[in-house]
């Protein structure tokens, strides 16, 4: 891939110099042909490169150069599955000899193919209907080199703001991806969430089948459903309820459970219209949240709803959104961004996620900060993952054009009375 891109860049550079133009490194890199070449190769690489692309394409939105966004969107949507012969070798290395005799049916075509593994459906002769997650051979060994290569691509593309420290994020991504390749760990998390949500009838978590699970294979009960992003044609009240349930789950993960599934990729959710419940599918990115971080968010929300600017700024410093290198005028603007979020939550009984006012205003403020030279401090991993989950839930609720009483969901978890919030809500209810 590197040789092909370099050759293309060299030819285009010579052509532009021949035309009396001074070539731009970024423009030479991000030509349509190079975009296609990089997309094709990374999609075939799978592994960490594809996973990083998935994370960035969901989180970065319109901030990325459109050419690079095109690469990352393809990585989010595409995955080259294992050929049947490779799949058979992989399963035979993990399962007992003659394992196929235990199955009535095993579909070699994956029902899902992602960055670290692919999922197959199989029916055992004892009647069990399984979803079998098979890890790509060698994917764990490729994580370190893949992340290093993606880091180089990001730097050369001109994506990163001046002064931005990429290394800590790549290192944390590397650690997280190594955890996600540990299917024994994911099996434990699957059981944990199954127990946590056992009495929540709005959710279904697949059951683990340990007799067909190994360090590289995860066997679960097959769960059918409609991809969550296709529920956009359902009536408003159903879309509202889906968004409400998932946002409520996220808040419970933070304040009640102390553990969070931190990958809000839409593919990790299915909807079952007949039973009006949501299937939760992937727990590889589950992360335990430290109690101090939970308390920081508790203080942040109390201060935000109370309209206490001093307490809000202090909480944001403790969380890590601002530090000693942040200029005073930048601190004022960042605190204003947080205040705007809390004011928006309180100004109506329901937050209308279809209204782009909130996202647009925050994006404008963020661009203004970037132009002023603001470089985000390296955030603790807990905060990074929590913010990613919050952002993913916002994107999903916006996709569903849902309306949710977010304040009521949060207020349950706040100790004491959020006076200004409750007053506003009573007025709105009376109106």
Tab-separated table of C-alpha atoms in Angstrom:
chain	number	residue	atom	x	y	z
A	1	UNK	CA	0.000	0.000	0.000
A	2	UNK	CA	2.787	2.402	0.966
A	3	UNK	CA	4.637	1.798	-2.294
A	4	UNK	CA	1.505	2.354	-4.357
A	5	UNK	CA	0.603	5.561	-2.522
A	6	UNK	CA	4.186	6.851	-2.738
A	7	UNK	CA	4.342	6.169	-6.485
A	8	UNK	CA	1.048	7.969	-7.013
A	9	UNK	CA	2.238	10.935	-4.934
A	10	UNK	CA	5.531	11.133	-6.853
A	11	UNK	CA	3.812	11.107	-10.252
A	12	UNK	CA	1.290	13.743	-9.220
A	13	UNK	CA	4.063	15.877	-7.715
A	14	UNK	CA	6.056	15.836	-10.954
A	15	UNK	CA	2.896	16.638	-12.926
A	16	UNK	CA	2.037	19.622	-10.699
A	17	UNK	CA	5.606	20.987	-10.783
A	18	UNK	CA	5.518	20.701	-14.555
A	19	UNK	CA	2.424	22.899	-14.475
A	20	UNK	CA	4.226	25.483	-12.340
A	21	UNK	CA	2.368	24.522	-9.141
A	22	UNK	CA	3.846	23.875	-5.726
A	23	UNK	CA	2.565	20.442	-4.611
A	24	UNK	CA	0.900	20.033	-1.191
A	25	UNK	CA	1.812	16.875	0.724
A	26	UNK	CA	-1.701	16.482	2.080
A	27	UNK	CA	-3.348	16.984	-1.304
A	28	UNK	CA	-0.919	14.534	-2.879
A	29	UNK	CA	-1.771	11.939	-0.264
A	30	UNK	CA	-5.550	12.325	-0.315
A	31	UNK	CA	-6.215	11.963	-4.042
A	32	UNK	CA	-9.233	9.832	-5.059
A	33	UNK	CA	-6.982	7.013	-6.262
A	34	UNK	CA	-5.001	6.983	-3.025
A	35	UNK	CA	-8.177	7.108	-0.957
A	36	UNK	CA	-9.429	4.021	-2.819
A	37	UNK	CA	-6.063	2.261	-2.448
A	38	UNK	CA	-5.833	2.926	1.292
A	39	UNK	CA	-9.490	1.977	1.863
A	40	UNK	CA	-9.104	-1.331	0.035
A	41	UNK	CA	-5.927	-2.310	1.849
A	42	UNK	CA	-7.062	-1.384	5.350
A	43	UNK	CA	-10.381	-3.194	4.838
A	44	UNK	CA	-8.416	-6.331	3.953
A	45	UNK	CA	-6.038	-5.849	6.907
A	46	UNK	CA	-8.972	-5.883	9.346
A	47	UNK	CA	-7.555	-5.848	12.873
A	48	UNK	CA	-6.613	-2.716	14.736
A	49	UNK	CA	-6.344	-0.454	11.700
A	50	UNK	CA	-9.963	-1.097	10.857
A	51	UNK	CA	-11.056	-0.740	14.485
A	52	UNK	CA	-9.329	2.635	14.878
A	53	UNK	CA	-11.009	3.735	11.655
A	54	UNK	CA	-14.397	2.708	12.991
A	55	UNK	CA	-13.859	4.662	16.208
A	56	UNK	CA	-12.654	7.788	14.429
A	57	UNK	CA	-15.378	7.812	11.806
A	58	UNK	CA	-18.084	7.673	14.454
A	59	UNK	CA	-16.496	10.170	16.836
A	60	UNK	CA	-15.002	12.767	14.525
A	61	UNK	CA	-17.958	13.470	12.251
A	62	UNK	CA	-17.465	16.503	10.046
A	63	UNK	CA	-14.174	17.522	11.681
A	64	UNK	CA	-12.099	15.200	9.476
A	65	UNK	CA	-11.042	16.062	5.941
A	66	UNK	CA	-13.751	14.632	3.654
A	67	UNK	CA	-11.257	12.379	1.868
A	68	UNK	CA	-10.098	10.795	5.117
A	69	UNK	CA	-13.688	10.511	6.330
A	70	UNK	CA	-14.425	8.536	3.154
A	71	UNK	CA	-11.688	6.046	4.071
A	72	UNK	CA	-12.953	5.672	7.613
A	73	UNK	CA	-16.614	5.295	6.661
A	74	UNK	CA	-15.620	2.428	4.385
A	75	UNK	CA	-13.718	0.820	7.253
A	76	UNK	CA	-16.803	1.131	9.443
A	77	UNK	CA	-19.044	-0.511	6.854
A	78	UNK	CA	-16.731	-3.000	5.151
A	79	UNK	CA	-14.966	-6.106	6.361
A	80	UNK	CA	-13.420	-8.847	4.272
A	81	UNK	CA	-14.547	-12.159	5.831
A	82	UNK	CA	-12.353	-15.208	6.111
A	83	UNK	CA	-12.576	-17.596	3.147
A	84	UNK	CA	-14.376	-20.866	4.078
A	85	UNK	CA	-11.138	-22.882	4.009
A	86	UNK	CA	-9.471	-20.522	6.500
A	87	UNK	CA	-12.572	-20.544	8.673
A	88	UNK	CA	-12.593	-24.361	8.769
A	89	UNK	CA	-8.894	-24.460	9.760
A	90	UNK	CA	-9.528	-21.922	12.511
A	91	UNK	CA	-12.502	-23.809	13.954
A	92	UNK	CA	-10.741	-27.183	13.718
A	93	UNK	CA	-7.787	-25.775	15.673
A	94	UNK	CA	-10.111	-24.641	18.486
A	95	UNK	CA	-12.826	-27.307	18.625
A	96	UNK	CA	-12.703	-31.108	19.009
A	97	UNK	CA	-12.140	-33.300	15.968
A	98	UNK	CA	-15.292	-34.055	13.973
A	99	UNK	CA	-16.959	-31.009	15.503
A	100	UNK	CA	-19.160	-30.576	12.444
A	101	UNK	CA	-21.019	-33.791	13.328
A	102	UNK	CA	-22.518	-31.969	16.339
A	103	UNK	CA	-24.260	-29.450	14.090
A	104	UNK	CA	-27.443	-29.797	12.086
A	105	UNK	CA	-26.502	-26.642	10.220
A	106	UNK	CA	-23.511	-24.303	10.130
A	107	UNK	CA	-23.547	-21.295	7.805
A	108	UNK	CA	-20.050	-20.556	6.486
A	109	UNK	CA	-21.274	-17.129	5.371
A	110	UNK	CA	-20.834	-14.721	8.285
A	111	UNK	CA	-23.903	-12.889	9.542
A	112	UNK	CA	-21.534	-10.125	10.696
A	113	UNK	CA	-17.897	-9.337	9.927
A	114	UNK	CA	-16.047	-6.684	11.871
A	115	UNK	CA	-12.559	-5.576	12.837
A	116	UNK	CA	-11.475	-8.375	15.172
A	117	UNK	CA	-13.721	-11.286	14.262
A	118	UNK	CA	-16.743	-12.469	12.349
A	119	UNK	CA	-19.975	-14.099	13.494
A	120	UNK	CA	-21.578	-17.273	12.129
A	121	UNK	CA	-24.901	-18.907	12.867
A	122	UNK	CA	-25.064	-22.582	13.675
A	123	UNK	CA	-27.775	-24.984	14.904
A	124	UNK	CA	-26.594	-27.799	17.158
A	125	UNK	CA	-28.244	-31.213	17.094
A	126	UNK	CA	-29.320	-30.678	20.708
A	127	UNK	CA	-31.541	-27.822	19.468
A	128	UNK	CA	-29.438	-24.827	20.457
A	129	UNK	CA	-29.301	-21.935	17.957
A	130	UNK	CA	-25.917	-20.248	18.302
A	131	UNK	CA	-24.176	-17.074	17.193
A	132	UNK	CA	-20.494	-18.014	17.012
A	133	UNK	CA	-17.943	-15.211	17.086
A	134	UNK	CA	-14.647	-16.333	15.519
A	135	UNK	CA	-11.506	-14.256	15.942
A	136	UNK	CA	-9.398	-13.652	12.844
A	137	UNK	CA	-6.151	-15.669	12.994
A	138	UNK	CA	-3.192	-13.527	14.026
A	139	UNK	CA	-5.266	-10.403	14.673
A	140	UNK	CA	-3.945	-9.964	18.224
A	141	UNK	CA	-0.364	-10.047	16.938
A	142	UNK	CA	-1.079	-7.350	14.356
A	143	UNK	CA	-2.507	-4.769	16.771
A	144	UNK	CA	0.745	-3.000	17.643
A	145	UNK	CA	1.987	-2.612	14.075
A	146	UNK	CA	-1.450	-1.692	12.736
A	147	UNK	CA	-1.891	1.083	15.292
A	148	UNK	CA	1.575	2.429	14.530
A	149	UNK	CA	0.711	2.541	10.816
A	150	UNK	CA	-2.625	4.264	11.398
A	151	UNK	CA	-0.825	6.807	13.587
A	152	UNK	CA	1.535	7.583	10.706
A	153	UNK	CA	-1.416	7.970	8.327
A	154	UNK	CA	-3.119	10.416	10.704
A	155	UNK	CA	0.016	12.521	11.112
A	156	UNK	CA	0.807	12.707	7.394
A	157	UNK	CA	-2.797	13.547	6.500
A	158	UNK	CA	-2.659	16.825	8.403
A	159	UNK	CA	-5.640	15.734	10.475
A	160	UNK	CA	-4.208	16.556	13.880
A	161	UNK	CA	-4.228	20.094	15.333
A	162	UNK	CA	-0.856	21.639	16.138
A	163	UNK	CA	0.453	20.484	19.498
A	164	UNK	CA	-1.980	17.576	19.789
A	165	UNK	CA	-0.427	14.604	21.615
A	166	UNK	CA	-1.509	11.556	19.656
A	167	UNK	CA	0.749	9.020	21.386
A	168	UNK	CA	-1.280	8.589	24.619
A	169	UNK	CA	-4.453	7.927	22.631
A	170	UNK	CA	-2.776	5.381	20.376
A	171	UNK	CA	-1.332	3.640	23.421
A	172	UNK	CA	-4.678	3.455	25.137
A	173	UNK	CA	-6.300	2.244	21.913
A	174	UNK	CA	-3.657	-0.462	21.718
A	175	UNK	CA	-4.450	-1.628	25.261
A	176	UNK	CA	-8.184	-1.621	24.631
A	177	UNK	CA	-7.851	-3.629	21.442
A	178	UNK	CA	-5.709	-6.241	23.157
A	179	UNK	CA	-8.476	-6.571	25.755
A	180	UNK	CA	-11.087	-6.972	23.020
A	181	UNK	CA	-9.199	-9.943	21.569
A	182	UNK	CA	-9.508	-11.722	24.929
A	183	UNK	CA	-12.748	-13.642	24.399
A	184	UNK	CA	-12.593	-15.168	27.887
A	185	UNK	CA	-12.775	-11.642	29.259
A	186	UNK	CA	-15.696	-10.825	26.982
A	187	UNK	CA	-17.485	-13.994	28.107
A	188	UNK	CA	-17.229	-12.818	31.723
A	189	UNK	CA	-18.637	-9.426	30.758
A	190	UNK	CA	-21.466	-11.049	28.808
A	191	UNK	CA	-22.488	-12.959	31.932
A	192	UNK	CA	-22.127	-9.822	34.084
A	193	UNK	CA	-24.447	-7.742	31.905
A	194	UNK	CA	-26.885	-10.620	31.601
A	195	UNK	CA	-27.154	-10.607	35.406
A	196	UNK	CA	-27.330	-6.796	35.664
A	197	UNK	CA	-30.179	-6.618	33.148
A	198	UNK	CA	-31.983	-9.831	34.082
A	199	UNK	CA	-35.013	-7.897	35.341
A	200	UNK	CA	-34.980	-5.269	32.586
A	201	UNK	CA	-37.579	-6.576	30.148
A	202	UNK	CA	-36.726	-3.877	27.586
A	203	UNK	CA	-33.340	-5.539	26.963
A	204	UNK	CA	-32.105	-8.977	25.956
A	205	UNK	CA	-28.507	-10.154	26.363
A	206	UNK	CA	-27.361	-13.347	24.599
A	207	UNK	CA	-26.525	-16.278	26.874
A	208	UNK	CA	-22.990	-17.659	26.884
A	209	UNK	CA	-22.490	-21.279	25.787
A	210	UNK	CA	-19.199	-22.114	27.464
A	211	UNK	CA	-18.945	-25.648	26.043
A	212	UNK	CA	-18.389	-24.193	22.553
A	213	UNK	CA	-16.350	-21.147	23.661
A	214	UNK	CA	-12.535	-20.901	23.673
A	215	UNK	CA	-10.020	-18.032	23.998
A	216	UNK	CA	-10.595	-17.327	20.274
A	217	UNK	CA	-14.250	-18.354	19.858
A	218	UNK	CA	-17.268	-16.964	21.684
A	219	UNK	CA	-20.479	-19.011	21.419
A	220	UNK	CA	-23.725	-17.263	22.384
A	221	UNK	CA	-27.444	-17.732	21.921
A	222	UNK	CA	-28.477	-16.432	18.497
A	223	UNK	CA	-30.658	-13.328	18.862
A	224	UNK	CA	-32.681	-12.050	15.916
A	225	UNK	CA	-33.699	-8.446	15.343
A	226	UNK	CA	-33.749	-5.402	13.091
A	227	UNK	CA	-30.616	-3.209	12.870
A	228	UNK	CA	-31.237	-0.307	15.222
A	229	UNK	CA	-30.645	2.382	12.589
A	230	UNK	CA	-33.461	0.941	10.451
A	231	UNK	CA	-36.081	1.715	13.097
A	232	UNK	CA	-36.451	5.234	11.687
A	233	UNK	CA	-39.794	4.332	10.079
A	234	UNK	CA	-41.367	3.229	13.362
A	235	UNK	CA	-43.908	5.529	15.081
A	236	UNK	CA	-42.526	8.409	17.124
A	237	UNK	CA	-43.400	6.847	20.481
A	238	UNK	CA	-41.432	3.695	19.665
A	239	UNK	CA	-38.368	5.641	18.539
A	240	UNK	CA	-38.625	7.772	21.675
A	241	UNK	CA	-38.788	4.682	23.879
A	242	UNK	CA	-35.779	3.033	22.218
A	243	UNK	CA	-33.640	6.152	22.691
A	244	UNK	CA	-34.907	6.606	26.252
A	245	UNK	CA	-34.055	3.003	27.179
A	246	UNK	CA	-30.518	3.203	25.772
A	247	UNK	CA	-29.791	6.603	27.342
A	248	UNK	CA	-31.181	5.355	30.659
A	249	UNK	CA	-28.932	2.283	30.413
A	250	UNK	CA	-25.895	4.510	29.774
A	251	UNK	CA	-26.657	6.630	32.855
A	252	UNK	CA	-27.142	3.491	34.962
A	253	UNK	CA	-23.816	2.139	33.693
A	254	UNK	CA	-22.102	5.295	34.933
A	255	UNK	CA	-23.866	5.939	38.234
A	256	UNK	CA	-25.270	2.561	39.336
A	257	UNK	CA	-23.308	-0.285	37.752
A	258	UNK	CA	-19.812	1.231	37.667
A	259	UNK	CA	-19.172	-0.675	34.427
A	260	UNK	CA	-19.921	0.506	30.898
A	261	UNK	CA	-20.093	-1.016	27.440
A	262	UNK	CA	-18.072	1.729	25.765
A	263	UNK	CA	-18.530	0.902	22.061
A	264	UNK	CA	-21.810	2.506	20.888
A	265	UNK	CA	-21.406	1.304	17.306
A	266	UNK	CA	-24.914	0.964	15.842
A	267	UNK	CA	-24.132	-2.633	14.823
A	268	UNK	CA	-24.056	-3.573	18.514
A	269	UNK	CA	-27.827	-3.051	18.858
A	270	UNK	CA	-30.821	-4.838	17.359
A	271	UNK	CA	-34.514	-4.110	17.862
A	272	UNK	CA	-37.197	-6.786	18.197
A	273	UNK	CA	-40.511	-5.163	17.118
A	274	UNK	CA	-42.681	-8.092	18.193
A	275	UNK	CA	-41.420	-7.920	21.795
A	276	UNK	CA	-40.471	-4.231	21.760
A	277	UNK	CA	-37.059	-4.860	23.252
A	278	UNK	CA	-33.445	-4.103	22.393
A	279	UNK	CA	-30.795	-6.780	21.923
A	280	UNK	CA	-27.301	-5.873	23.194
A	281	UNK	CA	-24.713	-7.806	21.242
A	282	UNK	CA	-21.083	-6.912	21.957
A	283	UNK	CA	-19.340	-6.614	25.315
A	284	UNK	CA	-15.711	-6.743	24.208
A	285	UNK	CA	-15.227	-3.032	24.965
A	286	UNK	CA	-16.722	-3.150	28.466
A	287	UNK	CA	-14.791	-1.006	30.939
A	288	UNK	CA	-14.935	-0.599	34.711
A	289	UNK	CA	-15.377	3.052	35.715
A	290	UNK	CA	-13.353	4.212	38.725
A	291	UNK	CA	-15.403	5.619	41.660
A	292	UNK	CA	-13.567	8.996	41.643
A	293	UNK	CA	-14.557	9.565	37.999
A	294	UNK	CA	-18.169	8.710	38.842
A	295	UNK	CA	-18.050	11.340	41.599
A	296	UNK	CA	-16.547	13.911	39.209
A	297	UNK	CA	-19.492	13.438	36.823
A	298	UNK	CA	-21.909	13.594	39.730
A	299	UNK	CA	-20.467	16.980	40.749
A	300	UNK	CA	-20.423	18.161	37.138
A	301	UNK	CA	-24.116	17.477	36.672
A	302	UNK	CA	-25.132	18.957	40.008
A	303	UNK	CA	-23.205	22.137	39.187
A	304	UNK	CA	-24.546	22.290	35.640
A	305	UNK	CA	-28.193	21.924	36.608
A	306	UNK	CA	-27.767	24.384	39.483
A	307	UNK	CA	-26.188	26.970	37.161
A	308	UNK	CA	-23.119	27.241	39.435
A	309	UNK	CA	-20.327	28.407	37.106
A	310	UNK	CA	-17.593	28.185	39.751
A	311	UNK	CA	-18.474	24.611	40.715
A	312	UNK	CA	-18.910	23.687	37.029
A	313	UNK	CA	-15.416	24.936	36.157
A	314	UNK	CA	-13.914	23.107	39.144
A	315	UNK	CA	-15.604	19.840	38.144
A	316	UNK	CA	-14.405	20.197	34.552
A	317	UNK	CA	-10.839	20.701	35.776
A	318	UNK	CA	-11.068	17.609	37.988
A	319	UNK	CA	-12.395	15.528	35.100
A	320	UNK	CA	-9.609	16.764	32.805
A	321	UNK	CA	-11.447	18.817	30.174
A	322	UNK	CA	-9.232	21.807	31.052
A	323	UNK	CA	-5.823	22.035	32.733
A	324	UNK	CA	-3.119	24.519	33.746
A	325	UNK	CA	-2.171	25.081	30.086
A	326	UNK	CA	-5.676	26.187	29.089
A	327	UNK	CA	-5.905	29.960	28.625
A	328	UNK	CA	-8.458	31.915	30.656
A	329	UNK	CA	-10.539	32.970	27.656
A	330	UNK	CA	-10.583	29.353	26.493
A	331	UNK	CA	-11.750	28.193	29.936
A	332	UNK	CA	-14.598	30.711	29.764
A	333	UNK	CA	-15.647	29.366	26.367
A	334	UNK	CA	-15.409	25.709	27.447
A	335	UNK	CA	-17.506	26.384	30.544
A	336	UNK	CA	-19.992	28.201	28.300
A	337	UNK	CA	-20.230	25.089	26.117
A	338	UNK	CA	-21.087	22.973	29.153
A	339	UNK	CA	-23.614	25.553	30.378
A	340	UNK	CA	-25.264	25.581	26.975
A	341	UNK	CA	-25.760	21.814	27.170
A	342	UNK	CA	-27.400	21.998	30.595
A	343	UNK	CA	-29.567	24.971	29.596
A	344	UNK	CA	-30.712	23.137	26.466
A	345	UNK	CA	-31.630	20.095	28.546
A	346	UNK	CA	-33.751	22.227	30.867
A	347	UNK	CA	-35.445	24.615	28.463
A	348	UNK	CA	-37.967	21.992	27.264
A	349	UNK	CA	-39.543	19.007	28.928
A	350	UNK	CA	-38.162	16.749	26.174
A	351	UNK	CA	-34.865	17.063	24.334
A	352	UNK	CA	-35.621	16.890	20.600
A	353	UNK	CA	-32.617	15.121	19.097
A	354	UNK	CA	-33.814	15.945	15.592
A	355	UNK	CA	-33.165	19.628	16.334
A	356	UNK	CA	-29.573	20.309	15.251
A	357	UNK	CA	-29.266	23.541	17.254
A	358	UNK	CA	-27.286	21.943	20.097
A	359	UNK	CA	-24.817	20.014	17.926
A	360	UNK	CA	-24.317	22.898	15.495
A	361	UNK	CA	-23.667	25.453	18.220
A	362	UNK	CA	-21.202	23.184	20.022
A	363	UNK	CA	-19.394	22.476	16.761
A	364	UNK	CA	-19.107	26.195	16.015
A	365	UNK	CA	-17.669	26.823	19.480
A	366	UNK	CA	-15.231	23.925	19.081
A	367	UNK	CA	-14.004	25.282	15.739
A	368	UNK	CA	-13.539	28.691	17.345
A	369	UNK	CA	-11.487	27.112	20.130
A	370	UNK	CA	-9.324	25.261	17.624
A	371	UNK	CA	-8.643	28.473	15.723
A	372	UNK	CA	-7.607	30.043	19.017
A	373	UNK	CA	-4.971	27.335	19.398
A	374	UNK	CA	-6.731	25.216	22.015
A	375	UNK	CA	-5.293	21.717	22.295
A	376	UNK	CA	-7.378	19.286	24.358
A	377	UNK	CA	-5.479	17.889	27.363
A	378	UNK	CA	-4.876	14.120	27.288
A	379	UNK	CA	-7.933	12.731	29.064
A	380	UNK	CA	-7.999	9.799	31.516
A	381	UNK	CA	-9.140	6.637	29.779
A	382	UNK	CA	-12.336	6.439	31.840
A	383	UNK	CA	-13.351	9.909	30.678
A	384	UNK	CA	-12.463	9.200	27.046
A	385	UNK	CA	-14.642	6.106	27.023
A	386	UNK	CA	-17.546	7.748	28.861
A	387	UNK	CA	-17.538	10.681	26.439
A	388	UNK	CA	-17.431	8.266	23.516
A	389	UNK	CA	-20.488	6.448	24.862
A	390	UNK	CA	-22.335	9.736	25.438
A	391	UNK	CA	-21.512	10.843	21.885
A	392	UNK	CA	-22.663	7.530	20.436
A	393	UNK	CA	-25.988	7.705	22.263
A	394	UNK	CA	-26.489	11.279	21.029
A	395	UNK	CA	-25.823	10.185	17.435
A	396	UNK	CA	-28.205	7.241	17.719
A	397	UNK	CA	-31.000	9.341	19.271
A	398	UNK	CA	-30.503	11.912	16.504
A	399	UNK	CA	-30.668	9.146	13.892
A	400	UNK	CA	-34.004	8.073	15.381
A	401	UNK	CA	-35.200	11.714	15.627
A	402	UNK	CA	-36.202	10.839	19.180
A	403	UNK	CA	-37.585	13.043	21.954
A	404	UNK	CA	-36.442	12.114	25.462
A	405	UNK	CA	-36.843	13.615	28.939
A	406	UNK	CA	-33.110	13.307	29.621
A	407	UNK	CA	-33.269	15.432	32.777
A	408	UNK	CA	-35.641	13.000	34.491
A	409	UNK	CA	-33.328	10.090	33.697
A	410	UNK	CA	-30.312	11.894	35.169
A	411	UNK	CA	-32.089	13.397	38.201
A	412	UNK	CA	-32.826	9.927	39.613
A	413	UNK	CA	-29.093	9.427	40.167
A	414	UNK	CA	-28.275	12.818	41.702
A	415	UNK	CA	-28.221	13.067	45.468
A	416	UNK	CA	-30.200	16.043	46.738
A	417	UNK	CA	-32.531	18.270	44.764
A	418	UNK	CA	-31.513	20.009	41.561
A	419	UNK	CA	-33.658	23.023	42.449
A	420	UNK	CA	-33.522	25.046	39.242
A	421	UNK	CA	-34.021	21.934	37.145
A	422	UNK	CA	-37.058	20.784	39.118
A	423	UNK	CA	-38.598	24.269	39.061
A	424	UNK	CA	-38.252	24.501	35.288
A	425	UNK	CA	-39.747	21.043	34.837
A	426	UNK	CA	-42.793	21.881	36.998
A	427	UNK	CA	-43.413	25.033	34.952
A	428	UNK	CA	-43.124	23.133	31.694
A	429	UNK	CA	-45.450	20.378	32.931
A	430	UNK	CA	-48.084	22.938	33.979
A	431	UNK	CA	-47.851	24.645	30.593
